[in-house]
Amino acid sequence: MRLDKLISDCGVATRKEAASAVRAGQATVNGNVVREPDRKVDPGLDAVVFRGIPLVYRRFVYVMLNKPTGYVSATDDRSLPYVLELLPPEYRKRGLFPVGRLDRDTTGLLVMTDDGQTAHRALSPRRHVEKVYSFTCIAPLPLDAEAAFADGITLGDETCKPALLKPASDRLSGTVTLTEGKYHQIKRMFERLGNKITSLKRETFAGIALDPALAPGEWRELTERETETLLSAAGTDKPE
Ligand code: URA
């Protein structure tokens, strides 16, 4: 791989910045200054130091975003704000995309990555990856609502998998845990009970909790432990 690409893949500079910094003598490969941005390096073998910092090459990047309302879960959109706009250009250039979708008015945890296999498997219905949402609704939930969610609510000609509904004492708010992701699923489940969601926020995905320090629109990379949790939920922590 090219030296400037390796540097920008590490997230420390854009490709253009990396190329000019390399020309200016700010990178070494195995202890020797290299001024050619297109010099071929092996990320597994060559020790690259950029602006004095040894680089650790990462094949994939995993980010958590606290999605604000009003953004679509897409990598591009002609007319609406989209979540990739909230990340710096280096991440967009890497080809990060959201793992699944939240509705435009849903807030909370959205994981983004360039690891297609993990994303695909984490979303596979076979994996039963858990997602916990907090909600508010327009009318108090009836006392049999928990049982209806546990039995599997029917939406059109599909029956949902059992879901865990935990209303708060006011029965106007609470959490729902799903292991699948049908279109507008929670909103449609509430409508089926004659109710209506007034706010929805994803709190956890695949065992990873939204960092409370992130304000809406803020993001950070997953920690090593969170990444391991995601890979293990998706089954990509071990070869098939
Ligand atoms: N269920 C919904 O209705 N909307 C979401 O964004 C996520 C789950």
PDB file of C-alpha atoms and ligand atoms in Angstrom:
ATOM      1  CA  MET A   1       0.000   0.000   0.000  1.00  0.00           C
ATOM      2  CA  ARG A   2       1.119   3.601  -0.606  1.00  0.00           C
ATOM      3  CA  LEU A   3       2.701   5.441   2.313  1.00  0.00           C
ATOM      4  CA  ASP A   4       0.296   8.423   2.081  1.00  0.00           C
ATOM      5  CA  LYS A   5      -2.694   6.042   2.097  1.00  0.00           C
ATOM      6  CA  LEU A   6      -1.430   4.198   5.161  1.00  0.00           C
ATOM      7  CA  ILE A   7      -1.004   7.530   6.999  1.00  0.00           C
ATOM      8  CA  SER A   8      -4.487   8.762   6.085  1.00  0.00           C
ATOM      9  CA  ASP A   9      -6.041   5.354   6.891  1.00  0.00           C
ATOM     10  CA  CYS A  10      -4.648   5.791  10.408  1.00  0.00           C
ATOM     11  CA  GLY A  11      -6.838   8.906  10.725  1.00  0.00           C
ATOM     12  CA  VAL A  12      -3.966  11.300  11.498  1.00  0.00           C
ATOM     13  CA  ALA A  13      -4.172  13.319   8.260  1.00  0.00           C
ATOM     14  CA  THR A  14      -6.127  13.539   5.047  1.00  0.00           C
ATOM     15  CA  ARG A  15      -4.521  11.905   2.014  1.00  0.00           C
ATOM     16  CA  LYS A  16      -3.498  15.329   0.665  1.00  0.00           C
ATOM     17  CA  GLU A  17      -1.998  16.455   3.994  1.00  0.00           C
ATOM     18  CA  ALA A  18      -0.193  13.117   4.310  1.00  0.00           C
ATOM     19  CA  ALA A  19       1.332  13.467   0.840  1.00  0.00           C
ATOM     20  CA  SER A  20       2.647  16.987   1.449  1.00  0.00           C
ATOM     21  CA  ALA A  21       3.923  16.122   4.944  1.00  0.00           C
ATOM     22  CA  VAL A  22       5.762  13.113   3.478  1.00  0.00           C
ATOM     23  CA  ARG A  23       7.341  15.348   0.798  1.00  0.00           C
ATOM     24  CA  ALA A  24       8.400  17.700   3.606  1.00  0.00           C
ATOM     25  CA  GLY A  25      10.265  14.833   5.303  1.00  0.00           C
ATOM     26  CA  GLN A  26       7.831  14.249   8.183  1.00  0.00           C
ATOM     27  CA  ALA A  27       7.589  10.464   7.786  1.00  0.00           C
ATOM     28  CA  THR A  28      10.065   7.674   8.361  1.00  0.00           C
ATOM     29  CA  VAL A  29       9.853   4.049   7.311  1.00  0.00           C
ATOM     30  CA  ASN A  30      11.982   1.661   9.382  1.00  0.00           C
ATOM     31  CA  GLY A  31      13.938   4.636  10.703  1.00  0.00           C
ATOM     32  CA  ASN A  32      14.697   6.260   7.319  1.00  0.00           C
ATOM     33  CA  VAL A  33      13.098   9.475   6.084  1.00  0.00           C
ATOM     34  CA  VAL A  34      10.989   8.750   3.000  1.00  0.00           C
ATOM     35  CA  ARG A  35       9.881  11.680   0.851  1.00  0.00           C
ATOM     36  CA  GLU A  36       7.883   9.815  -1.784  1.00  0.00           C
ATOM     37  CA  PRO A  37       4.145   9.613  -0.917  1.00  0.00           C
ATOM     38  CA  ASP A  38       3.724   6.699  -3.331  1.00  0.00           C
ATOM     39  CA  ARG A  39       6.462   4.574  -1.684  1.00  0.00           C
ATOM     40  CA  LYS A  40       5.044   1.062  -1.152  1.00  0.00           C
ATOM     41  CA  VAL A  41       4.881  -0.039   2.487  1.00  0.00           C
ATOM     42  CA  ASP A  42       3.617  -3.184   4.165  1.00  0.00           C
ATOM     43  CA  PRO A  43       1.403  -2.226   7.139  1.00  0.00           C
ATOM     44  CA  GLY A  44       2.154  -5.552   8.834  1.00  0.00           C
ATOM     45  CA  LEU A  45       5.951  -5.331   8.508  1.00  0.00           C
ATOM     46  CA  ASP A  46       7.157  -1.748   8.095  1.00  0.00           C
ATOM     47  CA  ALA A  47       7.443   0.618  11.071  1.00  0.00           C
ATOM     48  CA  VAL A  48       6.031   3.967   9.973  1.00  0.00           C
ATOM     49  CA  VAL A  49       6.512   7.083  12.119  1.00  0.00           C
ATOM     50  CA  PHE A  50       4.578  10.219  11.148  1.00  0.00           C
ATOM     51  CA  ARG A  51       5.421  13.574  12.742  1.00  0.00           C
ATOM     52  CA  GLY A  52       7.224  11.688  15.483  1.00  0.00           C
ATOM     53  CA  ILE A  53       4.319   9.321  16.270  1.00  0.00           C
ATOM     54  CA  PRO A  54       4.595   5.591  15.484  1.00  0.00           C
ATOM     55  CA  LEU A  55       1.497   4.576  13.500  1.00  0.00           C
ATOM     56  CA  VAL A  56      -0.532   1.494  14.249  1.00  0.00           C
ATOM     57  CA  TYR A  57      -2.355   0.453  11.098  1.00  0.00           C
ATOM     58  CA  ARG A  58      -6.041  -0.346  11.491  1.00  0.00           C
ATOM     59  CA  ARG A  59      -7.782  -2.302   8.823  1.00  0.00           C
ATOM     60  CA  PHE A  60     -11.230  -1.032   9.867  1.00  0.00           C
ATOM     61  CA  VAL A  61     -12.614   1.877  11.861  1.00  0.00           C
ATOM     62  CA  TYR A  62     -15.649   1.770  14.179  1.00  0.00           C
ATOM     63  CA  VAL A  63     -17.393   4.923  15.347  1.00  0.00           C
ATOM     64  CA  MET A  64     -20.355   5.642  17.633  1.00  0.00           C
ATOM     65  CA  LEU A  65     -22.494   8.669  16.845  1.00  0.00           C
ATOM     66  CA  ASN A  66     -25.192  10.195  19.008  1.00  0.00           C
ATOM     67  CA  LYS A  67     -27.558  10.755  16.097  1.00  0.00           C
ATOM     68  CA  PRO A  68     -29.500  13.993  16.368  1.00  0.00           C
ATOM     69  CA  THR A  69     -33.059  14.324  15.119  1.00  0.00           C
ATOM     70  CA  GLY A  70     -33.488  15.567  11.535  1.00  0.00           C
ATOM     71  CA  TYR A  71     -30.660  13.476  10.009  1.00  0.00           C
ATOM     72  CA  VAL A  72     -31.186  10.530   7.673  1.00  0.00           C
ATOM     73  CA  SER A  73     -29.143   7.353   8.246  1.00  0.00           C
ATOM     74  CA  ALA A  74     -27.381   7.535   4.897  1.00  0.00           C
ATOM     75  CA  THR A  75     -23.971   8.210   3.382  1.00  0.00           C
ATOM     76  CA  ASP A  76     -25.399  10.857   1.042  1.00  0.00           C
ATOM     77  CA  ASP A  77     -28.638  12.713   0.400  1.00  0.00           C
ATOM     78  CA  ARG A  78     -29.536  15.451  -2.055  1.00  0.00           C
ATOM     79  CA  SER A  79     -32.049  17.298   0.043  1.00  0.00           C
ATOM     80  CA  LEU A  80     -31.775  16.234   3.702  1.00  0.00           C
ATOM     81  CA  PRO A  81     -28.976  16.358   6.279  1.00  0.00           C
ATOM     82  CA  TYR A  82     -27.341  12.916   6.522  1.00  0.00           C
ATOM     83  CA  VAL A  83     -25.307  11.306   9.287  1.00  0.00           C
ATOM     84  CA  LEU A  84     -22.010  11.047   7.384  1.00  0.00           C
ATOM     85  CA  GLU A  85     -21.929  14.862   7.288  1.00  0.00           C
ATOM     86  CA  LEU A  86     -21.337  14.769  11.036  1.00  0.00           C
ATOM     87  CA  LEU A  87     -17.987  12.969  10.670  1.00  0.00           C
ATOM     88  CA  PRO A  88     -14.691  14.550   9.552  1.00  0.00           C
ATOM     89  CA  PRO A  89     -13.783  14.126   5.860  1.00  0.00           C
ATOM     90  CA  GLU A  90     -11.110  11.455   6.567  1.00  0.00           C
ATOM     91  CA  TYR A  91     -13.821   9.096   7.786  1.00  0.00           C
ATOM     92  CA  ARG A  92     -16.087   9.813   4.829  1.00  0.00           C
ATOM     93  CA  LYS A  93     -13.173   9.160   2.488  1.00  0.00           C
ATOM     94  CA  ARG A  94     -12.572   5.822   4.161  1.00  0.00           C
ATOM     95  CA  GLY A  95     -16.104   4.857   3.135  1.00  0.00           C
ATOM     96  CA  LEU A  96     -17.745   4.623   6.558  1.00  0.00           C
ATOM     97  CA  PHE A  97     -21.454   3.852   6.509  1.00  0.00           C
ATOM     98  CA  PRO A  98     -24.124   3.425   9.198  1.00  0.00           C
ATOM     99  CA  VAL A  99     -24.738  -0.080  10.551  1.00  0.00           C
ATOM    100  CA  GLY A 100     -28.502  -0.164  10.046  1.00  0.00           C
ATOM    101  CA  ARG A 101     -30.922   2.717  10.024  1.00  0.00           C
ATOM    102  CA  LEU A 102     -32.653   4.922  12.514  1.00  0.00           C
ATOM    103  CA  ASP A 103     -35.644   6.970  11.387  1.00  0.00           C
ATOM    104  CA  ARG A 104     -35.021  10.630  10.691  1.00  0.00           C
ATOM    105  CA  ASP A 105     -36.668  11.661  13.970  1.00  0.00           C
ATOM    106  CA  THR A 106     -35.045   8.850  16.052  1.00  0.00           C
ATOM    107  CA  THR A 107     -31.989   9.851  18.082  1.00  0.00           C
ATOM    108  CA  GLY A 108     -29.194   7.971  19.827  1.00  0.00           C
ATOM    109  CA  LEU A 109     -26.631   5.306  19.120  1.00  0.00           C
ATOM    110  CA  LEU A 110     -25.647   4.753  15.514  1.00  0.00           C
ATOM    111  CA  VAL A 111     -22.527   2.679  14.880  1.00  0.00           C
ATOM    112  CA  MET A 112     -20.629   3.490  11.693  1.00  0.00           C
ATOM    113  CA  THR A 113     -17.842   1.487  10.131  1.00  0.00           C
ATOM    114  CA  ASP A 114     -16.078   0.533   6.908  1.00  0.00           C
ATOM    115  CA  ASP A 115     -16.132  -3.141   7.971  1.00  0.00           C
ATOM    116  CA  GLY A 116     -18.827  -4.459   5.626  1.00  0.00           C
ATOM    117  CA  GLN A 117     -18.753  -8.032   6.857  1.00  0.00           C
ATOM    118  CA  THR A 118     -19.267  -7.113  10.514  1.00  0.00           C
ATOM    119  CA  ALA A 119     -22.040  -4.644   9.604  1.00  0.00           C
ATOM    120  CA  HIS A 120     -23.785  -7.212   7.431  1.00  0.00           C
ATOM    121  CA  ARG A 121     -23.616  -9.919  10.073  1.00  0.00           C
ATOM    122  CA  ALA A 122     -24.634  -7.617  12.960  1.00  0.00           C
ATOM    123  CA  LEU A 123     -27.795  -6.824  11.000  1.00  0.00           C
ATOM    124  CA  SER A 124     -28.549 -10.399   9.981  1.00  0.00           C
ATOM    125  CA  PRO A 125     -31.850 -11.589  11.539  1.00  0.00           C
ATOM    126  CA  ARG A 126     -30.094 -14.906  12.311  1.00  0.00           C
ATOM    127  CA  ARG A 127     -27.795 -13.216  14.823  1.00  0.00           C
ATOM    128  CA  HIS A 128     -30.542 -11.765  17.078  1.00  0.00           C
ATOM    129  CA  VAL A 129     -28.361  -8.775  17.960  1.00  0.00           C
ATOM    130  CA  GLU A 130     -30.089  -6.767  20.713  1.00  0.00           C
ATOM    131  CA  LYS A 131     -31.024  -3.109  20.419  1.00  0.00           C
ATOM    132  CA  VAL A 132     -32.476  -1.197  23.357  1.00  0.00           C
ATOM    133  CA  TYR A 133     -34.577   1.928  22.729  1.00  0.00           C
ATOM    134  CA  SER A 134     -36.016   4.387  25.216  1.00  0.00           C
ATOM    135  CA  PHE A 135     -39.359   5.888  24.267  1.00  0.00           C
ATOM    136  CA  THR A 136     -42.146   8.203  25.242  1.00  0.00           C
ATOM    137  CA  CYS A 137     -45.684   7.646  23.983  1.00  0.00           C
ATOM    138  CA  ILE A 138     -48.892   9.602  23.793  1.00  0.00           C
ATOM    139  CA  ALA A 139     -51.161   7.441  26.002  1.00  0.00           C
ATOM    140  CA  PRO A 140     -50.450   5.278  29.080  1.00  0.00           C
ATOM    141  CA  LEU A 141     -49.639   1.693  28.077  1.00  0.00           C
ATOM    142  CA  PRO A 142     -52.308  -0.847  29.112  1.00  0.00           C
ATOM    143  CA  LEU A 143     -51.341  -3.461  31.694  1.00  0.00           C
ATOM    144  CA  ASP A 144     -51.297  -6.235  29.081  1.00  0.00           C
ATOM    145  CA  ALA A 145     -48.847  -4.396  26.763  1.00  0.00           C
ATOM    146  CA  GLU A 146     -45.771  -6.242  28.115  1.00  0.00           C
ATOM    147  CA  ALA A 147     -47.431  -9.608  27.330  1.00  0.00           C
ATOM    148  CA  ALA A 148     -48.418  -8.445  23.831  1.00  0.00           C
ATOM    149  CA  PHE A 149     -44.784  -7.475  23.083  1.00  0.00           C
ATOM    150  CA  ALA A 150     -43.496 -10.754  24.582  1.00  0.00           C
ATOM    151  CA  ASP A 151     -45.937 -12.805  22.477  1.00  0.00           C
ATOM    152  CA  GLY A 152     -44.874 -11.098  19.234  1.00  0.00           C
ATOM    153  CA  ILE A 153     -46.925  -8.259  17.761  1.00  0.00           C
ATOM    154  CA  THR A 154     -48.342  -8.801  14.279  1.00  0.00           C
ATOM    155  CA  LEU A 155     -47.593  -6.098  11.736  1.00  0.00           C
ATOM    156  CA  GLY A 156     -49.456  -6.723   8.483  1.00  0.00           C
ATOM    157  CA  ASP A 157     -48.680 -10.298   7.478  1.00  0.00           C
ATOM    158  CA  GLU A 158     -45.542 -10.551   9.665  1.00  0.00           C
ATOM    159  CA  THR A 159     -45.274 -11.466  13.328  1.00  0.00           C
ATOM    160  CA  CYS A 160     -42.487  -9.729  15.208  1.00  0.00           C
ATOM    161  CA  LYS A 161     -40.069 -11.725  17.328  1.00  0.00           C
ATOM    162  CA  PRO A 162     -40.736 -11.506  21.058  1.00  0.00           C
ATOM    163  CA  ALA A 163     -39.702  -8.068  22.341  1.00  0.00           C
ATOM    164  CA  LEU A 164     -39.095  -6.905  25.895  1.00  0.00           C
ATOM    165  CA  LEU A 165     -41.230  -3.913  26.877  1.00  0.00           C
ATOM    166  CA  LYS A 166     -40.351  -2.292  30.212  1.00  0.00           C
ATOM    167  CA  PRO A 167     -42.632   0.661  30.900  1.00  0.00           C
ATOM    168  CA  ALA A 168     -41.648   3.188  33.590  1.00  0.00           C
ATOM    169  CA  SER A 169     -44.129   3.705  36.440  1.00  0.00           C
ATOM    170  CA  ASP A 170     -45.979   6.425  34.463  1.00  0.00           C
ATOM    171  CA  ARG A 171     -46.499   3.878  31.625  1.00  0.00           C
ATOM    172  CA  LEU A 172     -45.908   6.800  29.228  1.00  0.00           C
ATOM    173  CA  SER A 173     -42.200   6.040  28.828  1.00  0.00           C
ATOM    174  CA  GLY A 174     -39.790   3.124  29.196  1.00  0.00           C
ATOM    175  CA  THR A 175     -37.575   0.869  27.110  1.00  0.00           C
ATOM    176  CA  VAL A 176     -38.106  -1.679  24.348  1.00  0.00           C
ATOM    177  CA  THR A 177     -35.544  -4.352  23.451  1.00  0.00           C
ATOM    178  CA  LEU A 178     -35.658  -5.732  19.905  1.00  0.00           C
ATOM    179  CA  THR A 179     -33.600  -8.464  18.259  1.00  0.00           C
ATOM    180  CA  GLU A 180     -34.597  -7.531  14.716  1.00  0.00           C
ATOM    181  CA  GLY A 181     -35.079  -4.347  12.721  1.00  0.00           C
ATOM    182  CA  LYS A 182     -38.218  -4.059  10.632  1.00  0.00           C
ATOM    183  CA  TYR A 183     -39.148  -0.791   8.955  1.00  0.00           C
ATOM    184  CA  HIS A 184     -40.458   1.722  11.588  1.00  0.00           C
ATOM    185  CA  GLN A 185     -40.835  -1.310  13.839  1.00  0.00           C
ATOM    186  CA  ILE A 186     -41.379   0.279  17.253  1.00  0.00           C
ATOM    187  CA  LYS A 187     -43.647   3.006  15.914  1.00  0.00           C
ATOM    188  CA  ARG A 188     -45.766   0.392  14.144  1.00  0.00           C
ATOM    189  CA  MET A 189     -45.863  -1.859  17.235  1.00  0.00           C
ATOM    190  CA  PHE A 190     -47.208   1.021  19.304  1.00  0.00           C
ATOM    191  CA  GLU A 191     -49.726   1.928  16.607  1.00  0.00           C
ATOM    192  CA  ARG A 192     -50.906  -1.684  16.640  1.00  0.00           C
ATOM    193  CA  LEU A 193     -51.783  -1.164  20.343  1.00  0.00           C
ATOM    194  CA  GLY A 194     -53.650   2.062  19.476  1.00  0.00           C
ATOM    195  CA  ASN A 195     -50.824   4.207  20.870  1.00  0.00           C
ATOM    196  CA  LYS A 196     -48.259   6.555  19.314  1.00  0.00           C
ATOM    197  CA  ILE A 197     -44.537   7.073  19.902  1.00  0.00           C
ATOM    198  CA  THR A 198     -43.654  10.692  20.677  1.00  0.00           C
ATOM    199  CA  SER A 199     -39.880  10.197  21.016  1.00  0.00           C
ATOM    200  CA  LEU A 200     -37.486   7.337  20.355  1.00  0.00           C
ATOM    201  CA  LYS A 201     -33.804   7.039  21.210  1.00  0.00           C
ATOM    202  CA  ARG A 202     -31.488   4.046  20.710  1.00  0.00           C
ATOM    203  CA  GLU A 203     -29.554   3.433  23.922  1.00  0.00           C
ATOM    204  CA  THR A 204     -27.610   0.258  23.043  1.00  0.00           C
ATOM    205  CA  PHE A 205     -26.654  -1.781  19.992  1.00  0.00           C
ATOM    206  CA  ALA A 206     -25.068  -5.252  20.148  1.00  0.00           C
ATOM    207  CA  GLY A 207     -24.122  -4.773  23.809  1.00  0.00           C
ATOM    208  CA  ILE A 208     -22.546  -1.332  23.248  1.00  0.00           C
ATOM    209  CA  ALA A 209     -24.120   1.555  25.179  1.00  0.00           C
ATOM    210  CA  LEU A 210     -24.334   5.117  23.913  1.00  0.00           C
ATOM    211  CA  ASP A 211     -21.662   7.150  25.722  1.00  0.00           C
ATOM    212  CA  PRO A 212     -23.566   9.660  27.903  1.00  0.00           C
ATOM    213  CA  ALA A 213     -20.745  12.174  27.362  1.00  0.00           C
ATOM    214  CA  LEU A 214     -21.698  12.491  23.678  1.00  0.00           C
ATOM    215  CA  ALA A 215     -24.136  15.349  22.984  1.00  0.00           C
ATOM    216  CA  PRO A 216     -26.456  14.929  19.969  1.00  0.00           C
ATOM    217  CA  GLY A 217     -24.325  15.200  16.833  1.00  0.00           C
ATOM    218  CA  GLU A 218     -21.117  14.171  18.649  1.00  0.00           C
ATOM    219  CA  TRP A 219     -19.203  11.002  17.916  1.00  0.00           C
ATOM    220  CA  ARG A 220     -16.128   9.065  19.004  1.00  0.00           C
ATOM    221  CA  GLU A 221     -14.351   5.900  17.928  1.00  0.00           C
ATOM    222  CA  LEU A 222     -15.315   2.696  19.726  1.00  0.00           C
ATOM    223  CA  THR A 223     -12.889   1.634  22.427  1.00  0.00           C
ATOM    224  CA  GLU A 224     -11.002  -1.617  21.972  1.00  0.00           C
ATOM    225  CA  ARG A 225     -13.392  -3.364  24.328  1.00  0.00           C
ATOM    226  CA  GLU A 226     -16.485  -2.011  22.516  1.00  0.00           C
ATOM    227  CA  THR A 227     -15.009  -3.104  19.184  1.00  0.00           C
ATOM    228  CA  GLU A 228     -14.463  -6.610  20.571  1.00  0.00           C
ATOM    229  CA  THR A 229     -18.068  -6.653  21.822  1.00  0.00           C
ATOM    230  CA  LEU A 230     -19.333  -5.680  18.353  1.00  0.00           C
ATOM    231  CA  LEU A 231     -17.162  -8.213  16.526  1.00  0.00           C
ATOM    232  CA  SER A 232     -18.192 -10.951  18.914  1.00  0.00           C
ATOM    233  CA  ALA A 233     -21.925 -10.113  18.514  1.00  0.00           C
ATOM    234  CA  ALA A 234     -21.453 -10.197  14.733  1.00  0.00           C
ATOM    235  CA  GLY A 235     -19.336 -13.356  14.882  1.00  0.00           C
ATOM    236  CA  THR A 236     -16.428 -11.742  13.013  1.00  0.00           C
ATOM    237  CA  ASP A 237     -14.020 -12.057  15.941  1.00  0.00           C
ATOM    238  CA  LYS A 238     -13.101 -15.564  14.724  1.00  0.00           C
ATOM    239  CA  PRO A 239     -12.637 -16.971  11.228  1.00  0.00           C
ATOM    240  CA  GLU A 240     -15.784 -18.746   9.897  1.00  0.00           C
TER     241      GLU A 240
HETATM  242  N1  URA B   1     -38.173   1.514  15.395  1.00  0.00           N
HETATM  243  C1  URA B   1     -38.700   2.613  14.809  1.00  0.00           C
HETATM  244  O1  URA B   1     -39.910   2.736  14.664  1.00  0.00           O
HETATM  245  N2  URA B   1     -37.851   3.564  14.377  1.00  0.00           N
HETATM  246  C2  URA B   1     -36.521   3.500  14.533  1.00  0.00           C
HETATM  247  O2  URA B   1     -35.800   4.423  14.143  1.00  0.00           O
HETATM  248  C3  URA B   1     -35.980   2.350  15.147  1.00  0.00           C
HETATM  249  C4  URA B   1     -36.835   1.363  15.571  1.00  0.00           C
END
